[in-house]
Amino acid sequence: MFIKQVIIEGFKSYREQIATEPFSPKVNCVVGANGSGKTNFFHAIRFVLSDLFQNLRSEDRHALLHEGAGHQVLSAFVEIVFDNCDNRIPVDKEEVRLRRTIGLKKDEYFLDGKHITKTEVMNLLESAGFSRSNPYYVVQQGKIASLTLMKDSERLDLLKEIGGTRVYEERRRESLKIMQETGNKRKQIIQVVQYLDERLKELDEEKEELRKYQQLDKQRKSLEYTIYDKELQDARRKLEEVEEARKKVSEKSAEMYNAVLDSHERFKDLDKMSKDLTKELQSLNKEKETLEIQQAEAIKKQTALELDVKDLEERMSGNMQAKDDAVKQLHMLQKEIQESTEELNRIKPLYDNQLKEEENITKGIMEREKQLSILYQKQGRATQFHDKDARDRWLQKEIDDLKQVLLSNSTQEQILQEEIVGLNEELERLDGSIERRKAEIKELESSISQSRFNPLKAERDKLQDERKSLWEKESKLSAEIDKLKAEVEKAEKSLDHATPGDVRRGLNSIRRICREYNIGGVFGPIIELLKCDEKFFTAVEVTAGNSLFHVVVEKDEISTQIIRHLNSLKGGRVTFIPLNRVKSSHVTYPQSSDVIPLLKKLNFSPKFAPAFAQVFGRTVICRDIDVATRVARTDGLDCITLEGDQVSKKGGMTGGFYDYRRSKLKFMNIIMQNTMSINKKEEELKGIGSELQNILFL
């Protein structure tokens, strides 16, 4: 076997891949100038074969990578090709390639292109003669010079080490050490054997003493048995006497217990009757207070109505007196109008004559003044104008001025006509308003004269009766709501006592977290989402256990968010059932009249089906415990009876008395039904309140 070829890439000064020419199986010599890479070439061979580069740290591997201009080298490898014609390496090939690759974070070996471990490489090299205990298969630089300068003893040690005899000397020293330790252990064993012989002698003596003791012990036991038998007979006789006395006392105790139970029942009945009477008394007191308030309001309203009647009577008397005065004044005005009309008829002809004479005189004066002005104008124009053109211009100017005056007079006349029309319309409107007022006065007088209080009184009485009935309903509904709220509060306390403390704190914390952080998609615990017949309560509770308080959510992200808040608030522990992660598996139920799937007896929303299938899907209700045992063994299902006796598919059985009075489902059923009744009655109470308000404002 010899090295046939060496391939290097990225190792120290060798950046690019370099492959040597095939080496001779005899002597090969590597020559070159200083810095050409001879030392790094031999380091590359030792990098693969010797122990010098075995345990390399990250900085050591980085130092072996090529450093130079250009891109940084991230990995390097050295591959040695062996000629294996003599099968010195235990591989069924004539040519074996061993490669070692390093990087900043890796150090790997490959044999013929296949990845192998470092241990496998060491074993392979050991089998080929590259012993770790004799590393002189590579002679380093300066070793030959140091060999010539060594002392004889050192040279002898080196030859022994090269020849492999040092290994045997080390093994001889180890063998002598083991023999010495074995001799020490032999001495210790001899001492232990001597101690055991002495101990055996002591045990033989103790054995003889034990034999004598056993004989005496048998005699003692026979005597004790005789005494115990006699005492047992006496005790049995006394026990029979005590049993007879116990039976008599038990009969008396049973009679007294029955009497106590009867007393408790009577006490419960009396207590219930007392509570009913107390509630009835409270309702009567409330009704009394309501009636007193109603009486006070009625007295106030009666007083107000009496005052209103007095005011109306006074107004009626004042209106009658005002009517009489108005009639008298009307007669006086009509008389004065008649006298004025007669005098006007008598004076009007004289007035018309005087008016005509005045008009005639005015016309005569105006004609004479006009003639006089014309004469004056003619007289002045003769001296005013020099020629005919000047006179014509002045006349044209006068004509224009008169036209403007005529136009302004026409406009003024039109405005006055419009004002006259508006005044006539206003006068007609005022006349119509006066007529309407007179008609209203007549209607008011006729309505005042008629008696209109009787229908109002009848309507008032009817409204009073209706209000009383509404008050009675209101007080009755308030009492029922208070009673239902007390029952809900009692059921909530009982449910809290039946719920584990950390779960109860967790549920309360979830409600607070969802309200404060406005988190949606939380549907609530299983116990709030299911409904079933009361006879299945025990079976459902025993089957579910604490799973009744598992909270159903829409997605697992919601449960993750709530759990973070629970951890930060230290608000208890809760198990969530995300609907997007739960998958319901198909279950084959036995077809028998004695077996009913529990899931079919539960009422819940279809969108919660995966959650309910996870809790109740593999449980069936059986007629009795025998049927449950048979079904659990043959069909591999969890079985339960209506009494709560449970048989697991794994073989376990759970049963016994189950206290129905502490049923969590019963408490939840009471809470939900009473809450619905409270909401319904509160709606009725709001309707009654609105009706009372409407009656009050009529």
XYZ file of C-alpha atoms in Angstrom:
698
model
C 0.000 0.000 0.000
C 1.266 3.491 -0.804
C -0.100 7.018 -1.369
C -0.989 7.230 -5.022
C -2.241 10.841 -5.274
C -3.022 13.910 -3.072
C -5.798 16.434 -3.948
C -5.886 19.773 -2.052
C -8.328 22.731 -2.215
C -8.645 25.787 0.085
C -6.054 24.399 2.565
C -3.538 27.003 3.784
C -1.638 28.318 0.710
C -3.588 26.145 -1.784
C -6.633 28.246 -2.824
C -7.570 26.439 -6.033
C -7.885 22.676 -6.311
C -4.509 21.023 -6.927
C -4.003 17.340 -7.692
C -0.524 15.770 -7.773
C 0.624 13.372 -10.430
C 0.535 9.710 -9.412
C 3.336 8.879 -6.931
C 5.765 6.032 -7.380
C 5.394 3.001 -5.084
C 9.058 3.470 -4.227
C 10.748 6.744 -3.130
C 9.238 10.116 -4.071
C 10.930 13.476 -3.525
C 9.208 16.861 -3.329
C 11.400 19.844 -4.220
C 10.698 23.524 -4.707
C 11.678 27.053 -3.833
C 11.116 28.588 -0.454
C 7.413 29.518 0.019
C 6.238 27.243 -2.734
C 4.150 25.169 -0.302
C 6.266 22.084 0.487
C 5.597 22.296 4.246
C 1.872 22.916 3.709
C 1.812 19.872 1.373
C 3.154 17.601 4.118
C 0.813 19.300 6.655
C -2.076 18.402 4.352
C -1.050 14.702 4.461
C -0.713 14.825 8.264
C -4.063 16.720 8.404
C -5.728 13.531 7.133
C -3.588 10.775 8.699
C -1.971 11.902 11.994
C -3.308 12.977 15.421
C -1.808 16.440 15.098
C -5.067 17.945 13.733
C -7.627 15.757 15.546
C -9.440 18.069 18.014
C -9.737 21.419 16.234
C -11.604 24.429 17.608
C -13.353 27.000 15.445
C -10.367 29.365 15.398
C -8.019 26.436 14.590
C -10.179 25.432 11.611
C -10.280 29.067 10.488
C -6.447 29.191 10.614
C -6.239 26.195 8.241
C -8.417 27.901 5.598
C -6.740 29.819 2.781
C -6.292 33.526 3.463
C -5.489 35.796 0.563
C -6.873 38.342 -1.892
C -10.310 37.792 -3.349
C -13.330 36.110 -1.867
C -13.000 34.421 1.529
C -12.645 30.637 1.461
C -15.419 29.053 3.566
C -14.335 25.386 3.351
C -11.284 23.285 2.480
C -10.575 19.613 1.879
C -7.604 17.259 1.482
C -8.134 13.935 -0.282
C -5.538 11.141 -0.260
C -5.770 8.307 -2.813
C -4.234 4.998 -1.562
C -3.127 2.114 -3.734
C -4.756 -0.849 -1.937
C -3.650 -3.718 -4.130
C -2.369 -5.629 -1.056
C -5.702 -5.070 0.758
C -3.901 -3.549 3.735
C -6.898 -1.290 4.223
C -9.851 -3.656 4.900
C -11.845 -2.398 1.916
C -12.593 -4.584 -1.100
C -11.162 -2.061 -3.564
C -7.753 -1.576 -5.219
C -7.968 2.214 -4.853
C -9.249 3.919 -1.669
C -10.012 7.646 -1.400
C -9.997 9.243 2.079
C -11.102 12.887 2.239
C -11.295 15.302 5.166
C -13.379 18.482 4.756
C -13.383 21.410 7.211
C -15.296 24.671 7.460
C -16.021 27.300 10.087
C -18.632 25.006 11.664
C -17.902 21.514 10.277
C -15.218 18.810 10.246
C -16.168 15.715 8.196
C -14.575 12.573 6.757
C -15.518 10.805 3.512
C -14.432 7.341 2.351
C -14.911 6.839 -1.392
C -17.469 9.678 -1.387
C -19.478 8.309 1.607
C -19.665 10.134 4.914
C -18.037 8.278 7.869
C -17.304 9.220 11.481
C -13.951 10.134 12.972
C -13.920 6.928 15.059
C -14.431 4.807 11.965
C -11.501 6.638 10.274
C -9.220 5.984 13.290
C -10.131 2.273 13.344
C -9.545 2.031 9.599
C -6.104 3.647 9.911
C -5.217 1.434 12.912
C -6.050 -1.659 10.888
C -3.841 -0.334 8.052
C -0.836 0.162 10.418
C -1.183 3.863 11.202
C -1.116 3.319 14.984
C -1.878 6.209 17.317
C 0.480 4.717 19.898
C 3.351 4.713 17.360
C 3.090 7.972 15.353
C 6.480 7.564 13.612
C 4.999 6.504 10.304
C 5.437 10.228 9.457
C 8.952 11.524 10.130
C 8.785 15.235 10.775
C 11.333 17.841 9.782
C 14.323 17.839 12.167
C 13.599 14.424 13.699
C 16.577 12.745 11.922
C 18.984 15.478 13.052
C 17.734 15.171 16.621
C 18.155 11.352 16.415
C 21.894 11.745 15.575
C 22.381 14.156 18.488
C 20.507 12.032 21.100
C 22.189 10.149 23.970
C 22.354 6.394 23.771
C 19.642 5.893 26.366
C 17.301 8.323 24.607
C 18.043 6.711 21.263
C 17.277 3.297 22.818
C 13.932 4.599 24.123
C 13.137 6.009 20.716
C 13.967 2.689 19.024
C 11.799 0.855 21.541
C 8.975 3.270 20.845
C 9.399 2.862 17.092
C 9.626 -0.924 17.450
C 6.495 -0.957 19.598
C 8.191 -2.523 22.690
C 7.211 0.401 24.939
C 3.602 -0.675 24.636
C 4.499 -4.061 26.078
C 6.490 -2.492 28.931
C 3.513 -0.333 29.802
C 1.286 -3.394 29.718
C 3.832 -5.249 31.972
C 3.721 -2.421 34.504
C -0.075 -2.483 34.411
C -0.057 -6.296 34.890
C 2.283 -6.030 37.938
C 0.013 -3.392 39.400
C -3.043 -5.624 38.844
C -1.193 -8.593 40.488
C -0.364 -6.469 43.513
C -4.001 -5.356 43.831
C -5.095 -9.009 43.470
C -2.747 -10.039 46.320
C -4.214 -7.360 48.549
C -7.725 -8.540 47.720
C -6.656 -12.206 48.480
C -5.492 -11.167 51.942
C -8.807 -9.375 52.513
C -10.725 -12.495 51.381
C -8.732 -14.704 53.806
C -9.616 -12.323 56.631
C -13.303 -12.420 55.624
C -13.251 -16.252 55.532
C -11.736 -16.376 59.017
C -14.459 -13.979 60.249
C -17.143 -16.142 58.603
C -15.793 -19.302 60.323
C -15.974 -17.569 63.682
C -19.457 -16.353 62.875
C -20.561 -19.890 61.868
C -19.497 -21.217 65.240
C -21.546 -18.486 66.936
C -24.526 -19.293 64.707
C -24.318 -23.027 65.594
C -24.508 -22.113 69.278
C -27.417 -19.756 68.559
C -29.105 -22.556 66.546
C -29.030 -24.881 69.542
C -30.453 -22.123 71.707
C -33.141 -21.468 69.084
C -34.138 -25.183 69.049
C -34.608 -25.133 72.818
C -36.506 -21.843 72.540
C -38.835 -23.284 69.881
C -39.684 -26.269 72.121
C -40.499 -23.947 75.011
C -42.396 -21.640 72.669
C -44.590 -24.530 71.483
C -45.465 -25.328 75.100
C -46.202 -21.613 75.702
C -48.410 -21.381 72.624
C -50.390 -24.488 73.589
C -51.016 -23.041 77.043
C -51.924 -19.637 75.546
C -54.255 -21.325 73.039
C -56.053 -23.130 75.876
C -56.404 -19.857 77.782
C -57.486 -17.955 74.653
C -60.057 -20.648 73.794
C -61.601 -20.379 77.215
C -61.557 -16.559 77.048
C -63.030 -16.734 73.517
C -65.955 -18.843 74.708
C -66.581 -16.411 77.573
C -66.291 -13.478 75.138
C -68.733 -15.081 72.674
C -71.255 -15.621 75.454
C -70.878 -11.999 76.557
C -70.997 -10.897 72.908
C -74.325 -12.652 72.428
C -75.667 -10.855 75.491
C -74.302 -7.531 74.198
C -75.769 -8.267 70.735
C -79.206 -8.805 72.210
C -78.885 -5.569 74.168
C -77.612 -3.840 71.000
C -80.641 -5.050 69.015
C -82.977 -3.621 71.637
C -81.054 -0.327 71.676
C -80.978 -0.340 67.842
C -84.750 -0.757 67.679
C -85.183 2.118 70.105
C -82.618 4.157 68.145
C -84.442 3.462 64.856
C -87.722 4.551 66.411
C -86.072 7.715 67.751
C -84.368 8.301 64.366
C -87.696 7.991 62.561
C -89.211 10.377 65.076
C -86.315 12.809 64.447
C -86.831 12.483 60.678
C -90.537 13.181 61.102
C -89.659 16.162 63.271
C -87.226 17.390 60.609
C -89.883 17.008 57.932
C -92.411 18.894 60.069
C -89.747 21.510 60.809
C -89.036 21.881 57.074
C -92.755 22.221 56.357
C -93.147 24.783 59.144
C -90.011 26.588 57.990
C -91.321 26.640 54.430
C -94.717 27.837 55.656
C -92.969 30.497 57.756
C -90.956 31.658 54.744
C -94.096 31.741 52.597
C -95.939 33.707 55.307
C -92.949 36.044 55.636
C -92.879 36.608 51.883
C -96.645 37.075 51.861
C -96.310 39.540 54.757
C -93.577 41.376 52.854
C -95.749 41.486 49.759
C -98.702 42.738 51.857
C -96.465 45.383 53.432
C -95.311 46.428 49.999
C -98.897 46.467 48.825
C -99.843 48.494 51.915
C -97.068 51.001 51.203
C -98.158 51.119 47.573
C -101.783 51.700 48.597
C -100.737 54.436 51.055
C -98.736 56.096 48.295
C -101.701 55.698 45.945
C -104.038 57.120 48.616
C -101.793 60.147 49.127
C -101.578 60.680 45.364
C -105.352 60.264 45.072
C -105.930 62.838 47.843
C -103.549 65.216 46.070
C -105.298 64.684 42.761
C -108.741 65.016 44.396
C -107.687 68.318 45.965
C -106.282 69.487 42.638
C -109.500 68.488 40.850
C -111.651 70.298 43.443
C -109.524 73.408 42.973
C -109.860 73.009 39.206
C -113.659 72.748 39.581
C -113.736 75.873 41.724
C -111.586 77.708 39.196
C -113.901 76.598 36.378
C -116.984 77.670 38.314
C -115.418 81.076 39.044
C -114.427 81.426 35.398
C -117.947 80.436 34.324
C -119.521 83.036 36.638
C -117.026 85.675 35.419
C -117.756 84.720 31.805
C -121.527 84.994 32.397
C -121.168 88.434 33.956
C -118.857 89.532 31.142
C -121.420 88.197 28.679
C -124.207 90.263 30.310
C -122.053 93.402 30.263
C -121.176 92.753 26.639
C -124.874 92.314 25.743
C -125.748 95.576 27.484
C -122.920 97.406 25.776
C -123.996 95.866 22.453
C -127.532 97.197 22.908
C -126.189 100.677 23.736
C -123.887 100.639 20.715
C -126.685 99.448 18.447
C -128.891 102.281 19.740
C -126.149 104.868 19.169
C -125.519 103.430 15.703
C -129.209 103.716 14.856
C -129.370 107.346 16.065
C -126.169 108.208 14.147
C -127.589 106.541 11.032
C -130.816 108.549 11.236
C -128.907 111.801 11.708
C -126.562 110.838 8.848
C -129.519 110.189 6.562
C -130.927 113.572 7.462
C -127.633 115.495 6.979
C -126.408 113.579 3.890
C -128.654 115.432 1.264
C -127.518 118.830 2.580
C -123.946 117.679 2.554
C -124.246 116.463 -1.022
C -125.691 119.807 -2.148
C -122.939 121.763 -0.423
C -120.341 119.434 -1.903
C -121.708 120.005 -5.436
C -121.695 123.776 -4.972
C -118.137 123.628 -3.709
C -117.077 121.616 -6.747
C -118.738 124.064 -9.128
C -117.099 127.052 -7.479
C -113.709 125.267 -7.487
C -114.045 124.477 -11.183
C -114.907 128.117 -11.981
C -111.915 129.389 -10.003
C -109.587 126.923 -11.717
C -110.831 127.926 -15.198
C -110.360 131.588 -14.482
C -106.922 131.055 -13.028
C -105.985 129.048 -16.092
C -107.170 131.812 -18.395
C -105.314 134.375 -16.326
C -102.049 132.386 -16.493
C -102.439 131.951 -20.243
C -102.823 135.680 -20.616
C -99.797 136.326 -18.423
C -97.801 133.843 -20.391
C -98.729 135.379 -23.682
C -97.842 138.742 -22.325
C -94.452 137.531 -21.046
C -93.497 135.434 -24.013
C -93.629 138.430 -26.259
C -90.716 139.956 -24.333
C -89.086 136.632 -23.227
C -88.136 135.165 -26.623
C -86.124 136.839 -29.360
C -87.280 134.544 -32.130
C -89.543 131.601 -32.897
C -86.872 128.882 -32.368
C -86.218 129.982 -28.798
C -89.929 129.900 -28.074
C -90.245 126.408 -29.582
C -87.352 125.104 -27.477
C -88.894 126.512 -24.298
C -92.299 124.998 -25.165
C -90.716 121.580 -25.854
C -88.999 121.753 -22.473
C -92.272 122.581 -20.767
C -93.968 119.675 -22.539
C -91.234 117.293 -21.338
C -91.563 118.552 -17.747
C -95.325 118.082 -17.843
C -94.911 114.553 -19.219
C -92.604 113.686 -16.326
C -95.064 115.115 -13.834
C -97.856 113.122 -15.478
C -95.792 109.920 -15.343
C -94.971 110.406 -11.624
C -98.630 111.122 -10.910
C -99.632 107.904 -12.726
C -97.074 105.895 -10.698
C -98.291 107.464 -7.469
C -101.866 106.669 -8.429
C -100.988 103.010 -9.083
C -99.223 102.724 -5.710
C -102.236 104.225 -3.957
C -104.537 101.793 -5.750
C -102.413 98.837 -4.560
C -102.456 100.148 -0.994
C -106.239 100.492 -1.215
C -106.540 96.875 -2.404
C -104.260 95.663 0.435
C -106.231 97.619 3.021
C -109.470 96.123 1.702
C -108.012 92.607 1.957
C -106.762 93.297 5.483
C -110.195 94.624 6.350
C -111.853 91.469 4.997
C -109.380 89.279 6.950
C -110.083 91.172 10.151
C -113.822 90.817 9.542
C -113.386 87.056 9.065
C -111.287 86.819 12.231
C -113.934 88.708 14.149
C -116.574 86.300 12.862
C -114.458 83.272 13.875
C -113.894 84.700 17.333
C -117.616 85.247 17.691
C -118.265 81.631 16.635
C -115.653 80.381 19.132
C -117.250 82.468 21.871
C -120.601 80.903 21.049
C -119.114 77.379 21.115
C -117.377 78.047 24.431
C -120.591 79.434 25.883
C -122.507 76.366 24.708
C -119.804 73.964 26.060
C -119.708 75.827 29.381
C -123.450 75.725 29.628
C -123.446 71.942 29.132
C -122.264 69.606 31.925
C -119.094 67.792 30.742
C -117.670 66.501 34.045
C -119.649 63.252 34.192
C -117.774 61.448 31.340
C -114.440 62.700 32.679
C -115.252 61.333 36.115
C -116.215 57.986 34.619
C -112.981 57.888 32.644
C -111.007 58.839 35.768
C -112.620 56.018 37.767
C -111.866 53.558 34.987
C -108.203 54.642 34.881
C -107.986 54.406 38.685
C -109.242 50.807 38.604
C -106.862 49.948 35.812
C -103.944 51.493 37.690
C -104.826 49.552 40.865
C -104.820 46.274 38.946
C -101.483 47.187 37.349
C -100.037 48.020 40.794
C -101.153 44.640 42.079
C -99.523 42.901 39.115
C -96.367 44.955 39.612
C -96.075 44.036 43.305
C -96.771 40.374 42.524
C -94.132 40.302 39.758
C -91.578 42.062 42.008
C -92.147 39.455 44.736
C -91.757 36.609 42.217
C -88.571 38.156 40.793
C -87.095 38.536 44.284
C -87.938 34.902 45.043
C -86.366 33.700 41.778
C -83.235 35.815 42.372
C -82.877 34.289 45.849
C -83.137 30.787 44.347
C -80.567 31.676 41.654
C -78.166 33.058 44.264
C -78.579 29.914 46.389
C -77.981 27.654 43.351
C -74.885 29.683 42.335
C -73.416 29.313 45.828
C -74.083 25.560 45.788
C -72.501 25.278 42.317
C -69.446 27.247 43.520
C -69.041 24.862 46.485
C -69.279 21.855 44.106
C -66.711 23.338 41.645
C -62.925 22.978 42.267
C -61.409 26.210 43.524
C -58.832 26.771 40.771
C -61.431 26.007 38.070
C -63.936 28.419 39.647
C -61.322 31.184 39.776
C -60.347 30.422 36.186
C -63.943 30.681 34.878
C -64.485 33.974 36.731
C -61.184 35.292 35.355
C -62.185 34.300 31.787
C -65.454 36.242 32.044
C -63.570 39.301 33.326
C -60.826 39.012 30.661
C -63.358 38.676 27.812
C -65.254 41.703 29.111
C -62.191 43.925 29.642
C -60.252 42.986 26.478
C -63.342 42.514 24.256
C -62.388 38.956 23.278
C -64.969 37.135 21.161
C -65.312 33.490 20.181
C -65.623 32.203 23.776
C -68.806 30.103 24.050
C -68.528 29.056 27.706
C -68.057 25.786 29.656
C -69.689 22.498 28.628
C -72.086 22.645 31.601
C -73.640 25.877 30.273
C -73.985 24.598 26.690
C -75.879 21.331 27.271
C -79.441 20.451 28.223
C -80.840 17.017 29.039
C -83.573 15.217 30.924
C -83.231 15.304 34.706
C -82.941 11.486 34.964
C -79.646 11.603 32.991
C -77.992 14.177 35.297
C -76.080 11.581 37.346
C -74.828 9.678 34.271
C -73.682 12.885 32.543
C -71.861 14.205 35.622
C -70.053 10.943 36.389
C -69.030 10.545 32.724
C -67.755 14.110 32.248
C -66.306 14.774 35.711
C -64.316 18.004 35.610
C -64.741 18.084 31.804
C -68.089 19.795 32.493
C -66.039 22.938 33.144
C -63.924 22.722 29.961
C -64.405 25.971 28.029
C -65.363 25.742 24.339
C -63.685 28.384 22.112
C -63.788 29.025 18.383
C -60.036 28.909 17.635
C -56.858 27.885 19.459
C -55.470 31.451 19.057
C -58.238 32.672 21.408
C -57.349 30.078 24.061
C -53.649 31.005 23.757
C -54.457 34.692 24.283
C -56.659 33.963 27.330
C -54.022 31.634 28.870
C -51.447 34.452 28.647
C -53.818 36.763 30.559
C -54.546 33.990 33.109
C -50.825 33.521 33.739
C -50.264 37.259 34.150
C -53.267 37.627 36.499
C -52.673 34.297 38.321
C -56.373 33.653 37.734
C -56.675 29.860 38.140
C -56.511 27.006 35.617
C -58.949 26.165 32.805
C -58.962 23.543 30.048
C -60.006 24.811 26.594
C -61.576 22.907 23.677
C -60.805 24.774 20.395
C -63.390 23.814 17.770
C -60.889 24.251 14.915
C -58.549 21.625 16.416
C -61.018 19.018 17.719
C -61.980 16.277 15.271
C -64.823 13.911 16.167
C -64.113 10.267 15.302
C -66.783 7.850 14.128
C -67.933 5.424 16.842
C -69.951 2.262 16.138
C -72.523 1.723 18.905
C -74.045 -1.693 19.683
C -77.597 -2.151 18.427
C -79.476 -3.180 21.581
C -82.486 -1.973 23.528
C -80.398 -2.155 26.731
C -77.776 0.312 25.400
C -78.271 3.985 24.457
C -75.468 6.363 23.312
C -75.180 9.128 25.901
C -74.543 11.706 23.165
C -78.044 11.169 21.722
C -79.675 12.145 25.032
C -77.973 15.556 25.158
C -79.352 18.730 23.611
C -76.757 21.212 22.300
C -76.017 23.419 19.322
C -74.729 21.527 16.240
C -71.636 23.728 16.014
C -70.484 22.347 19.405
C -70.785 18.719 18.225
C -66.968 18.043 18.050
C -66.486 19.224 21.651
C -69.361 17.086 22.985
C -68.187 14.106 20.931
C -64.748 14.382 22.536
C -66.240 14.290 26.074
C -69.264 11.967 25.662
C -68.741 10.263 22.269
C -67.356 6.924 23.550
C -69.822 6.473 26.444
C -73.125 4.568 26.379
C -75.921 4.287 28.965
C -76.689 0.700 29.984
C -79.718 -0.796 31.708
C -77.702 -2.270 34.620
C -74.142 -3.042 35.687
C -74.177 -6.532 34.089
C -75.020 -5.124 30.664
C -72.376 -2.411 31.152
C -69.691 -5.024 31.940
C -70.589 -7.060 28.857
C -70.646 -4.047 26.482
C -67.344 -2.652 27.831
C -65.661 -6.053 27.296
C -67.076 -6.810 23.829
C -67.410 -3.363 22.167
C -64.577 -1.444 23.842
C -66.792 1.450 25.037
C -67.100 3.235 28.386
C -70.428 2.292 29.997
C -72.516 3.928 32.701
C -75.878 3.301 34.358
C -78.493 5.853 35.318
C -77.419 5.410 38.977
C -73.851 6.491 38.107
C -72.141 3.065 38.187
C -69.325 3.208 35.630
C -67.426 0.473 33.741
C -64.337 1.536 31.789
C -63.306 -0.088 28.507
C -59.927 -0.748 30.195
C -61.609 -2.906 32.859
C -61.944 -0.492 35.788
C -65.285 -0.225 37.628
C -66.563 2.701 39.700
C -69.817 2.701 41.652
C -71.659 3.404 44.873
C -73.985 6.036 46.259
C -74.120 9.360 44.401
C -75.708 12.300 46.236
C -78.164 13.787 43.724
C -78.825 16.758 46.024
C -75.341 18.099 45.156
C -75.784 17.658 41.414
C -73.965 20.380 39.491
C -76.269 19.986 36.488
C -79.307 20.420 38.741
C -77.878 23.675 40.110
C -77.048 24.894 36.574
C -80.564 23.928 35.380
C -82.104 25.942 38.244
C -79.871 28.922 37.428
C -80.677 28.909 33.692
C -84.467 28.355 34.067
C -84.821 30.952 36.834
C -82.681 33.441 34.873
C -84.977 33.032 31.852
C -88.037 33.483 34.090
C -86.481 36.579 35.677
C -85.784 38.136 32.260
C -89.334 37.376 31.105
C -90.927 38.798 34.258
C -88.676 41.889 34.123
C -89.918 42.510 30.560
C -93.510 42.226 31.838
C -92.616 44.579 34.704
C -91.222 47.141 32.230
C -94.456 46.895 30.189
C -96.557 47.487 33.318
C -94.349 50.460 34.252
C -94.826 51.989 30.813
C -98.627 51.482 31.060
C -98.618 53.202 34.469
C -96.658 56.104 33.009
C -99.156 56.399 30.153
C -102.076 56.450 32.629
C -100.282 59.052 34.750
C -99.827 61.452 31.812
C -103.399 61.142 30.478
